[in-house]
Amino acid sequence: MYAITIREPGDPDVLEWTEVADPRPGPGEVLLDVAASAVNRADLLQRQGNYPPPPGASDVLGLECSGTIAELGEGVEGWTVGDEVCALLAGGGYAEKVVVPAGQLLPVPGEVELLAAAGLPEVACTVWANVVMHAKLAEGEVLLVHGGAGGIGTHAIQVGKALGATVAVTAGSADRLESCRQLGADLTINYKEEDFVEVLKKETGGANVILDNMGASYLKRNVDALQPDGRLVIIGMQGGVKGELNVGALLGKRASVFAAGLRFRPLDQKAAIVADVRERLWPLVEQGSVKPIIGQVVPMAEAASAHQAMHEGSVFGKILLAAKS
């Protein structure tokens, strides 16, 4: 098969479409013929040599994909060859074939096309695990989403609205904020021109739940922006890894700070998240309340251009890599 390999850590041009050995499913695993994968920021970090895959995972990029089941490993039940699925991966999605633990498979939901389904698993599992399963966002609460125009952000807006929350987002341009409004965002804040803490407090009184991709640089302001009993969930470190936390401010608000990745979780935790997503989120996708937001589709062999587009921040929603033209 062919897959994207990394010649050496570096810029997007180190990505190459090369022939590699076909993977084979082990017990409890499934082999997929990949229709498409999607670009996530973690892929850019791995390409640069800053985010190696978990032990035992494929060193091929790609944390999600869609495709057709080609082979079942020993002991796999509930799936058949030919099923159209999408999958949460620890790696391996930028390829024509990939092996997936059966517990990380999801059926392609409702009227979603097979190609577009590649843009769902990573964002769905990340948002659902953090905003719903952990932070327990409730109807009538305020959800603040940083980076509202990206893959995570566009999904979180829809999930928040489907659950009856008031959704506020930050983004860096008027057109991206307008696109967030069209998705349902109630309050949009240009982080380059406005103080999100001031705007949020003035308009809503603060956030009950914050989904943050920045990390250290936003830590103090995020805590300031929380309402009493608020929950800050950190899923990224684009703004650095070390910040100062005012414990007194947390105590005064009875607030909590939670940080969690998805890729390095044990298989049983990933399977539990996928099962909850299938049970509670997938019906919202099937009825059209939550949709994959696809900003660009690029041939997988041209993954370098897709990485460059994500670097530039020029795409609203997900960037997909189509395995076959």
Coordinates of C-alpha atoms in Angstrom, one line a residue:
M1 CA 0.0 0.0 0.0
Y2 CA 0.9 3.7 -0.1
A3 CA 1.1 6.0 2.9
I4 CA 2.5 9.4 3.8
T5 CA 5.9 9.0 5.5
I6 CA 8.1 11.6 7.2
R7 CA 11.5 11.9 5.5
E8 CA 12.9 13.7 8.5
P9 CA 11.4 16.1 11.1
G10 CA 10.7 19.5 9.5
D11 CA 8.4 21.6 7.3
P12 CA 5.5 20.2 5.3
D13 CA 7.7 19.3 2.3
V14 CA 9.2 16.4 4.3
L15 CA 6.0 14.5 3.8
E16 CA 6.2 11.8 1.0
W17 CA 3.7 9.4 -0.6
T18 CA 5.7 6.2 -0.5
E19 CA 5.0 2.4 -0.7
V20 CA 5.1 0.6 2.7
A21 CA 4.1 -2.8 4.0
D22 CA 0.4 -3.6 4.3
P23 CA -0.8 -3.8 8.0
R24 CA -2.5 -6.9 9.2
P25 CA -5.2 -7.0 11.9
G26 CA -4.4 -8.8 15.2
P27 CA -7.0 -10.2 17.7
G28 CA -9.7 -7.7 18.4
E29 CA -8.7 -5.5 15.4
V30 CA -10.1 -4.6 12.0
L31 CA -8.4 -3.8 8.7
L32 CA -9.9 -0.9 6.8
D33 CA -9.6 0.2 3.2
V34 CA -9.3 4.0 3.9
A35 CA -11.5 6.4 2.0
A36 CA -10.1 9.5 3.7
S37 CA -8.3 10.8 6.8
A38 CA -8.3 14.3 8.3
V39 CA -5.6 16.7 9.4
N40 CA -5.3 17.5 13.1
R41 CA -2.9 19.9 14.8
A42 CA -1.2 16.9 16.5
D43 CA -0.2 15.7 13.0
L44 CA 1.8 18.9 12.5
L45 CA 3.5 18.5 15.8
Q46 CA 4.4 14.9 15.0
R47 CA 5.8 15.9 11.5
Q48 CA 8.0 18.4 13.3
G49 CA 9.3 15.7 15.7
N50 CA 7.6 17.1 18.7
Y51 CA 4.8 14.5 19.3
P52 CA 5.8 10.9 18.8
P53 CA 3.1 8.2 18.6
P54 CA 2.2 6.0 21.6
P55 CA 4.3 2.8 22.0
G56 CA 3.1 0.2 19.6
A57 CA 1.1 2.6 17.4
S58 CA 1.8 3.2 13.7
D59 CA 4.3 5.9 13.0
V60 CA 2.2 7.0 10.0
L61 CA 0.3 10.2 10.7
G62 CA -3.4 10.3 11.0
L63 CA -5.7 10.2 14.1
E64 CA -9.0 9.5 12.3
C65 CA -10.3 8.0 9.1
S66 CA -13.3 6.7 7.3
G67 CA -13.4 3.6 5.1
T68 CA -14.7 0.1 4.5
I69 CA -14.0 -3.0 6.6
A70 CA -11.7 -5.3 4.5
E71 CA -10.8 -7.9 7.2
L72 CA -11.8 -8.9 10.7
G73 CA -9.2 -10.0 13.3
E74 CA -9.8 -12.9 15.6
G75 CA -12.6 -12.4 18.1
V76 CA -14.2 -9.3 16.5
E77 CA -18.0 -9.3 16.7
G78 CA -20.7 -6.9 15.6
W79 CA -19.0 -5.9 12.4
T80 CA -18.8 -7.5 9.0
V81 CA -16.6 -7.1 5.9
G82 CA -18.0 -4.3 3.7
D83 CA -19.3 -2.2 6.5
E84 CA -18.7 1.5 6.0
V85 CA -17.2 3.0 9.2
C86 CA -15.2 5.8 10.6
A87 CA -12.5 5.3 13.3
L88 CA -10.6 6.9 16.1
L89 CA -6.8 6.1 15.6
A90 CA -3.6 6.4 17.6
G91 CA -1.9 6.8 14.2
G92 CA -1.9 5.4 10.6
G93 CA -4.7 7.3 9.0
Y94 CA -2.6 8.9 6.2
A95 CA -2.5 5.6 4.3
E96 CA -4.5 3.4 1.9
K97 CA -5.1 0.8 4.7
V98 CA -5.1 1.0 8.5
V99 CA -5.6 -1.4 11.4
V100 CA -8.0 -0.3 14.1
P101 CA -9.1 -1.8 17.5
A102 CA -12.7 -2.7 17.0
G103 CA -13.7 -0.7 20.1
Q104 CA -12.7 2.5 18.2
L105 CA -15.0 2.0 15.2
L106 CA -18.2 4.0 14.6
P107 CA -20.8 3.4 11.9
V108 CA -21.0 6.2 9.3
P109 CA -24.0 8.1 10.7
G110 CA -27.2 8.9 8.9
E111 CA -26.9 10.8 5.6
V112 CA -23.2 11.6 6.1
E113 CA -21.1 10.7 3.1
L114 CA -18.3 8.2 3.7
L115 CA -15.6 10.8 2.7
A116 CA -17.0 13.4 5.1
A117 CA -17.2 11.0 8.0
A118 CA -13.4 11.0 8.2
G119 CA -13.7 14.4 9.8
L120 CA -15.9 13.2 12.7
P121 CA -14.1 10.7 15.0
E122 CA -11.3 12.8 16.5
V123 CA -13.4 16.0 17.1
A124 CA -16.4 14.1 18.2
C125 CA -14.5 12.0 20.8
T126 CA -12.5 15.0 22.0
V127 CA -15.4 17.4 22.4
W128 CA -17.8 14.8 23.8
A129 CA -15.3 13.3 26.3
N130 CA -14.3 16.7 27.6
V131 CA -17.3 18.9 27.4
V132 CA -20.0 16.4 28.1
M133 CA -18.6 13.3 29.8
H134 CA -16.2 15.2 32.1
A135 CA -17.4 18.9 32.3
K136 CA -21.0 17.8 32.1
L137 CA -22.2 20.8 30.1
A138 CA -25.9 21.3 30.9
E139 CA -28.9 23.0 29.2
G140 CA -28.9 26.7 29.9
E141 CA -25.2 26.9 30.7
V142 CA -22.6 29.0 28.9
L143 CA -19.9 27.3 26.9
L144 CA -16.8 29.3 25.7
V145 CA -14.9 27.7 22.8
H146 CA -11.5 29.0 21.9
G147 CA -10.6 28.6 18.3
G148 CA -14.2 28.4 17.1
A149 CA -13.3 28.2 13.5
G150 CA -11.2 25.0 13.6
G151 CA -12.3 21.4 13.5
I152 CA -12.7 21.1 17.3
G153 CA -14.4 24.5 17.5
T154 CA -16.9 24.0 14.7
H155 CA -17.9 20.7 16.2
A156 CA -18.1 22.1 19.8
I157 CA -20.4 24.9 18.7
Q158 CA -22.9 22.5 17.3
V159 CA -22.7 20.1 20.3
G160 CA -23.2 23.0 22.7
K161 CA -26.3 24.3 20.8
A162 CA -27.7 20.8 20.5
L163 CA -27.5 20.4 24.3
G164 CA -29.2 23.8 24.9
A165 CA -26.2 25.8 25.9
T166 CA -25.4 29.4 25.1
V167 CA -22.2 29.2 23.0
A168 CA -19.5 31.9 22.9
V169 CA -16.4 31.5 20.6
T170 CA -13.1 33.3 20.0
A171 CA -11.6 33.6 16.5
G172 CA -9.2 36.0 14.8
S173 CA -11.1 37.5 11.9
A174 CA -14.5 38.9 11.1
D175 CA -15.3 36.3 8.3
R176 CA -14.4 33.4 10.6
L177 CA -16.5 34.8 13.4
E178 CA -19.4 35.2 10.9
S179 CA -19.1 31.6 9.9
C180 CA -19.2 30.6 13.6
R181 CA -22.4 32.6 13.9
Q182 CA -23.9 30.7 11.0
L183 CA -23.2 27.5 12.8
G184 CA -25.1 28.7 15.8
A185 CA -22.6 30.6 18.0
D186 CA -24.5 33.1 20.2
L187 CA -21.5 35.4 21.0
T188 CA -18.4 35.8 18.9
I189 CA -15.2 37.5 20.1
N190 CA -12.3 38.6 18.0
Y191 CA -9.4 37.7 20.2
K192 CA -7.1 40.1 18.3
E193 CA -9.2 43.1 19.0
E194 CA -11.2 42.4 22.2
D195 CA -10.6 41.0 25.7
F196 CA -12.6 37.8 25.8
V197 CA -12.9 38.0 29.6
E198 CA -14.5 41.5 29.5
V199 CA -16.9 40.7 26.6
L200 CA -17.9 37.3 28.1
K201 CA -18.6 38.7 31.5
K202 CA -20.5 41.7 30.1
E203 CA -22.7 39.6 27.8
T204 CA -23.2 36.4 29.8
G205 CA -21.8 36.8 33.3
G206 CA -19.0 34.3 32.5
A207 CA -18.7 30.8 31.3
N208 CA -19.8 27.6 33.0
V209 CA -17.5 25.5 30.8
I210 CA -14.5 26.6 28.8
L211 CA -12.9 24.4 26.1
D212 CA -9.4 25.7 25.7
N213 CA -6.7 24.9 23.0
M214 CA -4.2 27.5 24.2
G215 CA -3.0 26.3 27.5
A216 CA -0.5 28.4 29.5
S217 CA -1.1 31.8 27.8
Y218 CA -4.8 31.8 28.5
L219 CA -4.7 30.1 31.9
K220 CA -5.2 33.2 34.1
R221 CA -7.8 34.8 31.9
N222 CA -9.7 31.6 31.5
V223 CA -10.0 31.2 35.3
D224 CA -11.1 34.9 35.4
A225 CA -13.8 34.2 32.8
L226 CA -15.4 31.3 34.8
Q227 CA -18.6 31.6 36.7
P228 CA -18.8 30.0 40.2
D229 CA -18.6 26.2 39.9
G230 CA -17.1 26.7 36.4
R231 CA -15.0 24.0 34.6
L232 CA -12.0 24.8 32.5
V233 CA -11.0 22.0 30.2
I234 CA -7.6 22.3 28.5
I235 CA -7.0 20.2 25.4
G236 CA -4.1 22.0 23.7
M237 CA -0.9 23.9 24.3
Q238 CA -0.7 26.3 21.4
G239 CA 0.0 29.1 23.9
G240 CA 2.7 27.2 25.9
V241 CA 3.0 24.6 28.6
K242 CA 3.8 26.6 31.8
G243 CA 1.6 29.2 33.4
E244 CA 0.8 30.5 36.8
L245 CA -2.4 29.3 38.5
N246 CA -4.1 31.4 41.2
V247 CA -5.4 28.7 43.5
G248 CA -7.2 31.4 45.5
A249 CA -9.3 32.3 42.5
L250 CA -10.2 28.7 42.0
L251 CA -11.2 28.3 45.6
G252 CA -13.3 31.5 45.5
K253 CA -15.2 30.2 42.5
R254 CA -15.3 26.5 43.5
A255 CA -13.9 26.1 40.0
S256 CA -11.9 23.2 38.5
V257 CA -9.2 22.9 35.9
F258 CA -8.9 19.7 33.9
A259 CA -6.4 18.8 31.2
A260 CA -6.7 15.7 29.0
G261 CA -5.5 14.3 25.7
L262 CA -7.1 11.5 23.8
R263 CA -4.3 9.8 21.8
F264 CA -2.4 8.3 24.8
R265 CA -5.5 7.0 26.7
P266 CA -5.7 3.2 27.3
L267 CA -7.7 1.2 24.8
D268 CA -10.5 0.6 27.3
Q269 CA -10.9 4.3 27.9
K270 CA -11.0 5.1 24.2
A271 CA -13.6 2.3 23.7
A272 CA -15.8 3.7 26.5
I273 CA -15.6 7.2 24.9
V274 CA -16.5 5.8 21.5
A275 CA -19.4 3.8 22.9
D276 CA -20.8 6.9 24.6
V277 CA -20.4 9.0 21.4
R278 CA -22.2 6.3 19.5
E279 CA -25.1 6.1 22.0
R280 CA -25.6 9.8 22.8
L281 CA -24.0 11.9 20.1
W282 CA -24.5 9.9 17.0
P283 CA -28.3 10.4 17.1
L284 CA -27.7 14.1 17.0
V285 CA -25.5 13.6 13.9
E286 CA -28.1 11.3 12.3
Q287 CA -30.9 13.9 12.7
G288 CA -28.6 16.7 11.3
S289 CA -28.2 18.7 14.5
V290 CA -24.4 18.1 14.4
K291 CA -22.7 17.9 11.1
P292 CA -19.1 17.4 9.9
I293 CA -17.8 20.8 8.8
I294 CA -15.4 20.2 5.9
G295 CA -13.4 23.2 4.7
Q296 CA -11.1 21.5 2.2
V297 CA -10.5 18.1 0.6
V298 CA -7.0 17.4 -0.7
P299 CA -5.6 14.2 -2.3
M300 CA -3.8 12.3 0.4
A301 CA -0.6 12.2 -1.7
E302 CA -0.6 16.0 -1.4
A303 CA -0.7 16.0 2.4
A304 CA 2.0 18.6 2.5
S305 CA -0.3 21.3 1.0
A306 CA -2.9 20.4 3.6
H307 CA -0.4 20.9 6.4
Q308 CA 0.6 24.2 5.0
A309 CA -3.1 25.3 4.9
M310 CA -3.5 24.4 8.5
H311 CA -0.3 26.3 9.4
E312 CA -1.8 29.4 7.7
G313 CA -5.1 29.1 9.4
S314 CA -6.9 29.7 6.1
V315 CA -9.5 26.9 6.3
F316 CA -12.8 26.9 8.2
G317 CA -13.5 23.5 9.7
K318 CA -11.7 20.2 8.8
I319 CA -9.2 19.5 6.1
L320 CA -9.7 16.0 4.6
L321 CA -7.2 13.8 2.8
A322 CA -8.8 11.6 0.2
A323 CA -7.0 8.3 -0.2
K324 CA -8.3 7.9 -3.8
S325 CA -8.9 10.5 -6.4

